[in-house]
Amino acid sequence: MTEDSSPALEHCPAIRVMMMPRDTNAHGTIFGGVLLSYIDQAGAIEARKHTVHKYVTVAMNGVEFKEPVFVGDVLSFYTCLAKAGRTSMTIDVVVQAERFTNPRDVVTVTQATLVYVAVDNNGRPTPIGKLAE
Ligand SMILES: CC(C)(COP(=O)(O)OP(=O)(O)OC[C@H]1O[C@@H](n2cnc3c(N)ncnc32)[C@H](O)[C@@H]1OP(=O)(O)O)[C@@H](O)C(=O)NCCC(=O)NCCS
C-alpha cells in the first residue's frame, strides 16, 4: 500500500469488487450511489455474522467521499462491529480503492457508520439476542 491508513486490525474484508463502466456518473467517475449500495451490503454481511436476523438499515452516518473512484479500480469493503444494542447493531465500514493502473496504489475512499435493526415478520424491532463468538 502507498499509504498508512490501512483499516484497523479488527476490520474484516466483506466485499471486493472491480468497478465497471456501468457504475459511472455523467462525468465518467464512479457514481457515489453505487458505493453506498456496496457499503450497505458490506455492513449487512457483518451484522449477519454476529446474529442471523432480518436486518433493515435505519441510518448511514458520516459518509464522506474523500477520493474519486475510477473504472477498473478494485474496491475493498472492510467492516467491524462497533456496537451491539438491544435490537440494533452499529457497523463501521472502510472502503479502499486499489487503482487499476497500479495495484500497489491504495487509497481510502470513505469510512461510514451504519445502524441495522433486527426486525420480526411484521417489520418491528426484535432483540438481536446473544452474539456469535
Ligand atoms: C428500523 C425501524 C424498524 C425502527 O423502528 P422504530 O420504531 O424507530 O424502532 P425503535 O425506536 O424501537 O428503535 C429500534 C433500534 O433502532 C435504533 N435507532 C432507531 N433510529 C435510529 C437512528 N436514526 N440512528 C441510530 N439508531 C437508531 C434505536 O436506538 C434502537 O436500538 P436498540 O434497541 O439497540 O437500543 C423503522 O424505522 C423502519 O422500518 N425503518 C425503515 C427501514 C428500511 O426500510 N430501511 C431500508 C432503506 S429504505
PDB file of C-alpha atoms and ligand atoms in Angstrom:
ATOM      1  CA  MET A   1       0.000   0.000   0.000  1.00  0.00           C
ATOM      2  CA  THR A   2       1.209   3.502  -0.708  1.00  0.00           C
ATOM      3  CA  GLU A   3      -0.476   4.991   2.332  1.00  0.00           C
ATOM      4  CA  ASP A   4      -0.539   4.286   6.046  1.00  0.00           C
ATOM      5  CA  SER A   5      -4.314   4.339   6.595  1.00  0.00           C
ATOM      6  CA  SER A   6      -4.922   0.578   6.450  1.00  0.00           C
ATOM      7  CA  PRO A   7      -8.149  -0.492   8.129  1.00  0.00           C
ATOM      8  CA  ALA A   8      -7.719  -1.308  11.809  1.00  0.00           C
ATOM      9  CA  LEU A   9      -6.907  -4.940  12.563  1.00  0.00           C
ATOM     10  CA  GLU A  10     -10.407  -5.679  13.813  1.00  0.00           C
ATOM     11  CA  HIS A  11     -11.885  -4.809  10.407  1.00  0.00           C
ATOM     12  CA  CYS A  12     -12.598  -7.861   8.231  1.00  0.00           C
ATOM     13  CA  PRO A  13     -12.915  -7.980   4.449  1.00  0.00           C
ATOM     14  CA  ALA A  14     -16.590  -8.147   3.460  1.00  0.00           C
ATOM     15  CA  ILE A  15     -16.660  -7.397  -0.282  1.00  0.00           C
ATOM     16  CA  ARG A  16     -14.075  -6.948  -3.050  1.00  0.00           C
ATOM     17  CA  VAL A  17     -15.253  -5.789  -6.468  1.00  0.00           C
ATOM     18  CA  MET A  18     -13.943  -4.144  -9.657  1.00  0.00           C
ATOM     19  CA  MET A  19     -15.742  -1.002 -10.848  1.00  0.00           C
ATOM     20  CA  MET A  20     -17.229  -1.229 -14.338  1.00  0.00           C
ATOM     21  CA  PRO A  21     -18.338   1.359 -16.929  1.00  0.00           C
ATOM     22  CA  ARG A  22     -21.986   0.774 -15.854  1.00  0.00           C
ATOM     23  CA  ASP A  23     -21.065   2.208 -12.410  1.00  0.00           C
ATOM     24  CA  THR A  24     -20.148   5.708 -13.629  1.00  0.00           C
ATOM     25  CA  ASN A  25     -21.870   9.057 -13.302  1.00  0.00           C
ATOM     26  CA  ALA A  26     -22.266  11.564 -16.143  1.00  0.00           C
ATOM     27  CA  HIS A  27     -18.628  12.680 -15.717  1.00  0.00           C
ATOM     28  CA  GLY A  28     -17.141   9.216 -16.079  1.00  0.00           C
ATOM     29  CA  THR A  29     -16.098   8.647 -12.467  1.00  0.00           C
ATOM     30  CA  ILE A  30     -17.847   6.163 -10.206  1.00  0.00           C
ATOM     31  CA  PHE A  31     -21.318   7.190  -9.014  1.00  0.00           C
ATOM     32  CA  GLY A  32     -21.472   7.633  -5.221  1.00  0.00           C
ATOM     33  CA  GLY A  33     -24.777   5.754  -5.051  1.00  0.00           C
ATOM     34  CA  VAL A  34     -23.057   2.597  -6.316  1.00  0.00           C
ATOM     35  CA  LEU A  35     -20.616   2.808  -3.414  1.00  0.00           C
ATOM     36  CA  LEU A  36     -23.451   3.432  -0.938  1.00  0.00           C
ATOM     37  CA  SER A  37     -25.161   0.267  -2.135  1.00  0.00           C
ATOM     38  CA  TYR A  38     -21.985  -1.794  -1.584  1.00  0.00           C
ATOM     39  CA  ILE A  39     -21.397  -0.113   1.786  1.00  0.00           C
ATOM     40  CA  ASP A  40     -24.921  -1.107   2.844  1.00  0.00           C
ATOM     41  CA  GLN A  41     -24.357  -4.706   1.673  1.00  0.00           C
ATOM     42  CA  ALA A  42     -20.976  -4.910   3.425  1.00  0.00           C
ATOM     43  CA  GLY A  43     -22.488  -3.706   6.694  1.00  0.00           C
ATOM     44  CA  ALA A  44     -25.363  -6.187   6.433  1.00  0.00           C
ATOM     45  CA  ILE A  45     -22.876  -9.021   5.836  1.00  0.00           C
ATOM     46  CA  GLU A  46     -21.042  -8.010   9.013  1.00  0.00           C
ATOM     47  CA  ALA A  47     -24.275  -7.782  11.054  1.00  0.00           C
ATOM     48  CA  ARG A  48     -25.373 -11.246   9.910  1.00  0.00           C
ATOM     49  CA  LYS A  49     -22.058 -12.711  11.105  1.00  0.00           C
ATOM     50  CA  HIS A  50     -22.989 -11.892  14.687  1.00  0.00           C
ATOM     51  CA  THR A  51     -26.645 -12.968  14.810  1.00  0.00           C
ATOM     52  CA  VAL A  52     -28.871 -14.142  11.983  1.00  0.00           C
ATOM     53  CA  HIS A  53     -31.964 -11.955  11.603  1.00  0.00           C
ATOM     54  CA  LYS A  54     -33.758  -9.906   9.014  1.00  0.00           C
ATOM     55  CA  TYR A  55     -31.972  -6.548   9.218  1.00  0.00           C
ATOM     56  CA  VAL A  56     -33.075  -3.185   7.930  1.00  0.00           C
ATOM     57  CA  THR A  57     -30.806  -0.175   7.644  1.00  0.00           C
ATOM     58  CA  VAL A  58     -32.035   2.625   9.861  1.00  0.00           C
ATOM     59  CA  ALA A  59     -29.086   5.021   9.479  1.00  0.00           C
ATOM     60  CA  MET A  60     -25.974   5.617   7.377  1.00  0.00           C
ATOM     61  CA  ASN A  61     -23.864   8.218   9.131  1.00  0.00           C
ATOM     62  CA  GLY A  62     -20.762  10.141   8.240  1.00  0.00           C
ATOM     63  CA  VAL A  63     -20.305   9.109   4.614  1.00  0.00           C
ATOM     64  CA  GLU A  64     -17.813  11.495   3.066  1.00  0.00           C
ATOM     65  CA  PHE A  65     -16.135  10.611  -0.223  1.00  0.00           C
ATOM     66  CA  LYS A  66     -12.501  11.688   0.099  1.00  0.00           C
ATOM     67  CA  GLU A  67     -11.103  10.335  -3.180  1.00  0.00           C
ATOM     68  CA  PRO A  68     -12.645   9.694  -6.612  1.00  0.00           C
ATOM     69  CA  VAL A  69     -13.015   6.135  -7.854  1.00  0.00           C
ATOM     70  CA  PHE A  70     -12.398   5.173 -11.482  1.00  0.00           C
ATOM     71  CA  VAL A  71     -13.423   2.393 -13.830  1.00  0.00           C
ATOM     72  CA  GLY A  72     -11.140  -0.613 -13.255  1.00  0.00           C
ATOM     73  CA  ASP A  73     -10.344   0.288  -9.637  1.00  0.00           C
ATOM     74  CA  VAL A  74     -10.771  -2.646  -7.254  1.00  0.00           C
ATOM     75  CA  LEU A  75     -12.732  -1.668  -4.163  1.00  0.00           C
ATOM     76  CA  SER A  76     -12.398  -3.451  -0.843  1.00  0.00           C
ATOM     77  CA  PHE A  77     -15.018  -3.023   1.860  1.00  0.00           C
ATOM     78  CA  TYR A  78     -13.786  -3.764   5.390  1.00  0.00           C
ATOM     79  CA  THR A  79     -16.207  -3.980   8.279  1.00  0.00           C
ATOM     80  CA  CYS A  80     -16.314  -4.315  12.037  1.00  0.00           C
ATOM     81  CA  LEU A  81     -18.966  -4.349  14.718  1.00  0.00           C
ATOM     82  CA  ALA A  82     -18.741  -1.049  16.598  1.00  0.00           C
ATOM     83  CA  LYS A  83     -21.659  -1.544  18.990  1.00  0.00           C
ATOM     84  CA  ALA A  84     -24.387  -4.065  19.732  1.00  0.00           C
ATOM     85  CA  GLY A  85     -27.574  -2.621  21.227  1.00  0.00           C
ATOM     86  CA  ARG A  86     -30.827  -4.330  22.214  1.00  0.00           C
ATOM     87  CA  THR A  87     -32.329  -4.508  18.709  1.00  0.00           C
ATOM     88  CA  SER A  88     -29.637  -2.711  16.698  1.00  0.00           C
ATOM     89  CA  MET A  89     -26.059  -3.137  15.580  1.00  0.00           C
ATOM     90  CA  THR A  90     -23.700  -0.348  14.625  1.00  0.00           C
ATOM     91  CA  ILE A  91     -21.183  -1.338  11.971  1.00  0.00           C
ATOM     92  CA  ASP A  92     -18.121   0.561  10.731  1.00  0.00           C
ATOM     93  CA  VAL A  93     -17.285   0.227   7.041  1.00  0.00           C
ATOM     94  CA  VAL A  94     -13.977   1.330   5.488  1.00  0.00           C
ATOM     95  CA  VAL A  95     -13.701   1.476   1.698  1.00  0.00           C
ATOM     96  CA  GLN A  96     -10.356   1.350  -0.085  1.00  0.00           C
ATOM     97  CA  ALA A  97      -9.642   1.622  -3.807  1.00  0.00           C
ATOM     98  CA  GLU A  98      -6.769  -0.214  -5.445  1.00  0.00           C
ATOM     99  CA  ARG A  99      -6.009   1.767  -8.594  1.00  0.00           C
ATOM    100  CA  PHE A 100      -6.371  -0.109 -11.878  1.00  0.00           C
ATOM    101  CA  THR A 101      -3.135   1.347 -13.225  1.00  0.00           C
ATOM    102  CA  ASN A 102      -1.105   0.428 -10.125  1.00  0.00           C
ATOM    103  CA  PRO A 103      -2.488  -2.189  -7.708  1.00  0.00           C
ATOM    104  CA  ARG A 104       0.036  -1.024  -5.082  1.00  0.00           C
ATOM    105  CA  ASP A 105      -1.591   2.393  -5.077  1.00  0.00           C
ATOM    106  CA  VAL A 106      -4.333   2.018  -2.456  1.00  0.00           C
ATOM    107  CA  VAL A 107      -6.373   4.944  -1.163  1.00  0.00           C
ATOM    108  CA  THR A 108      -9.080   5.163   1.456  1.00  0.00           C
ATOM    109  CA  VAL A 109     -12.190   6.403  -0.292  1.00  0.00           C
ATOM    110  CA  THR A 110     -14.571   6.658   2.631  1.00  0.00           C
ATOM    111  CA  GLN A 111     -15.433   5.378   6.080  1.00  0.00           C
ATOM    112  CA  ALA A 112     -19.055   5.060   7.177  1.00  0.00           C
ATOM    113  CA  THR A 113     -21.029   4.064  10.226  1.00  0.00           C
ATOM    114  CA  LEU A 114     -24.300   2.226   9.679  1.00  0.00           C
ATOM    115  CA  VAL A 115     -27.014   1.139  12.052  1.00  0.00           C
ATOM    116  CA  TYR A 116     -29.040  -2.010  11.339  1.00  0.00           C
ATOM    117  CA  VAL A 117     -32.154  -3.026  13.241  1.00  0.00           C
ATOM    118  CA  ALA A 118     -33.249  -6.643  13.551  1.00  0.00           C
ATOM    119  CA  VAL A 119     -36.936  -6.882  12.646  1.00  0.00           C
ATOM    120  CA  ASP A 120     -39.602  -9.538  13.023  1.00  0.00           C
ATOM    121  CA  ASN A 121     -42.022 -10.650  10.323  1.00  0.00           C
ATOM    122  CA  ASN A 122     -44.125  -7.541  10.946  1.00  0.00           C
ATOM    123  CA  GLY A 123     -41.135  -5.268  10.408  1.00  0.00           C
ATOM    124  CA  ARG A 124     -40.968  -4.323  14.094  1.00  0.00           C
ATOM    125  CA  PRO A 125     -37.683  -4.226  16.043  1.00  0.00           C
ATOM    126  CA  THR A 126     -36.799  -7.510  17.727  1.00  0.00           C
ATOM    127  CA  PRO A 127     -33.938  -8.246  20.181  1.00  0.00           C
ATOM    128  CA  ILE A 128     -30.731  -9.326  18.488  1.00  0.00           C
ATOM    129  CA  GLY A 129     -30.043 -11.810  21.284  1.00  0.00           C
ATOM    130  CA  LYS A 130     -26.691 -13.401  22.020  1.00  0.00           C
ATOM    131  CA  LEU A 131     -23.862 -12.633  19.601  1.00  0.00           C
ATOM    132  CA  ALA A 132     -21.891 -15.428  17.958  1.00  0.00           C
ATOM    133  CA  GLU A 133     -18.371 -15.802  19.401  1.00  0.00           C
TER     134      GLU A 133
HETATM  135  C1  LIG B   1     -35.866   0.482  11.569  1.00  0.00           C
HETATM  136  C2  LIG B   1     -37.289   0.586  12.159  1.00  0.00           C
HETATM  137  C3  LIG B   1     -37.930  -0.779  12.205  1.00  0.00           C
HETATM  138  C4  LIG B   1     -37.109   1.147  13.572  1.00  0.00           C
HETATM  139  O1  LIG B   1     -38.378   1.339  14.109  1.00  0.00           O
HETATM  140  P1  LIG B   1     -38.547   2.258  15.433  1.00  0.00           P
HETATM  141  O2  LIG B   1     -39.952   2.166  15.852  1.00  0.00           O
HETATM  142  O3  LIG B   1     -37.944   3.594  15.164  1.00  0.00           O
HETATM  143  O4  LIG B   1     -37.641   1.480  16.456  1.00  0.00           O
HETATM  144  P2  LIG B   1     -37.089   1.902  17.872  1.00  0.00           P
HETATM  145  O5  LIG B   1     -37.290   3.352  18.181  1.00  0.00           O
HETATM  146  O6  LIG B   1     -37.613   0.866  18.835  1.00  0.00           O
HETATM  147  O7  LIG B   1     -35.523   1.695  17.691  1.00  0.00           O
HETATM  148  C5  LIG B   1     -35.000   0.403  17.420  1.00  0.00           C
HETATM  149  C6  LIG B   1     -33.498   0.479  17.494  1.00  0.00           C
HETATM  150  O8  LIG B   1     -33.015   1.300  16.426  1.00  0.00           O
HETATM  151  C7  LIG B   1     -32.211   2.352  16.918  1.00  0.00           C
HETATM  152  N1  LIG B   1     -32.454   3.513  16.073  1.00  0.00           N
HETATM  153  C8  LIG B   1     -33.637   3.967  15.637  1.00  0.00           C
HETATM  154  N2  LIG B   1     -33.446   5.055  14.852  1.00  0.00           N
HETATM  155  C9  LIG B   1     -32.111   5.256  14.787  1.00  0.00           C
HETATM  156  C10 LIG B   1     -31.280   6.210  14.138  1.00  0.00           C
HETATM  157  N3  LIG B   1     -31.783   7.188  13.381  1.00  0.00           N
HETATM  158  N4  LIG B   1     -29.955   6.137  14.307  1.00  0.00           N
HETATM  159  C11 LIG B   1     -29.410   5.143  15.061  1.00  0.00           C
HETATM  160  N5  LIG B   1     -30.134   4.194  15.701  1.00  0.00           N
HETATM  161  C12 LIG B   1     -31.477   4.269  15.575  1.00  0.00           C
HETATM  162  C13 LIG B   1     -32.687   2.564  18.349  1.00  0.00           C
HETATM  163  O9  LIG B   1     -31.665   3.177  19.133  1.00  0.00           O
HETATM  164  C14 LIG B   1     -32.960   1.124  18.774  1.00  0.00           C
HETATM  165  O10 LIG B   1     -31.743   0.470  19.073  1.00  0.00           O
HETATM  166  P3  LIG B   1     -31.562  -0.515  20.364  1.00  0.00           P
HETATM  167  O11 LIG B   1     -32.801  -1.375  20.500  1.00  0.00           O
HETATM  168  O12 LIG B   1     -30.362  -1.347  20.054  1.00  0.00           O
HETATM  169  O13 LIG B   1     -31.371   0.373  21.551  1.00  0.00           O
HETATM  170  C15 LIG B   1     -38.172   1.569  11.301  1.00  0.00           C
HETATM  171  O14 LIG B   1     -37.667   2.907  11.462  1.00  0.00           O
HETATM  172  C16 LIG B   1     -38.142   1.212   9.825  1.00  0.00           C
HETATM  173  O15 LIG B   1     -38.796   0.264   9.419  1.00  0.00           O
HETATM  174  N6  LIG B   1     -37.394   1.985   9.026  1.00  0.00           N
HETATM  175  C17 LIG B   1     -37.237   1.644   7.586  1.00  0.00           C
HETATM  176  C18 LIG B   1     -36.008   0.747   7.392  1.00  0.00           C
HETATM  177  C19 LIG B   1     -35.784   0.426   5.943  1.00  0.00           C
HETATM  178  O16 LIG B   1     -36.674   0.031   5.232  1.00  0.00           O
HETATM  179  N7  LIG B   1     -34.525   0.621   5.517  1.00  0.00           N
HETATM  180  C20 LIG B   1     -34.143   0.370   4.150  1.00  0.00           C
HETATM  181  C21 LIG B   1     -33.931   1.632   3.402  1.00  0.00           C
HETATM  182  S1  LIG B   1     -35.404   2.227   2.684  1.00  0.00           S
END
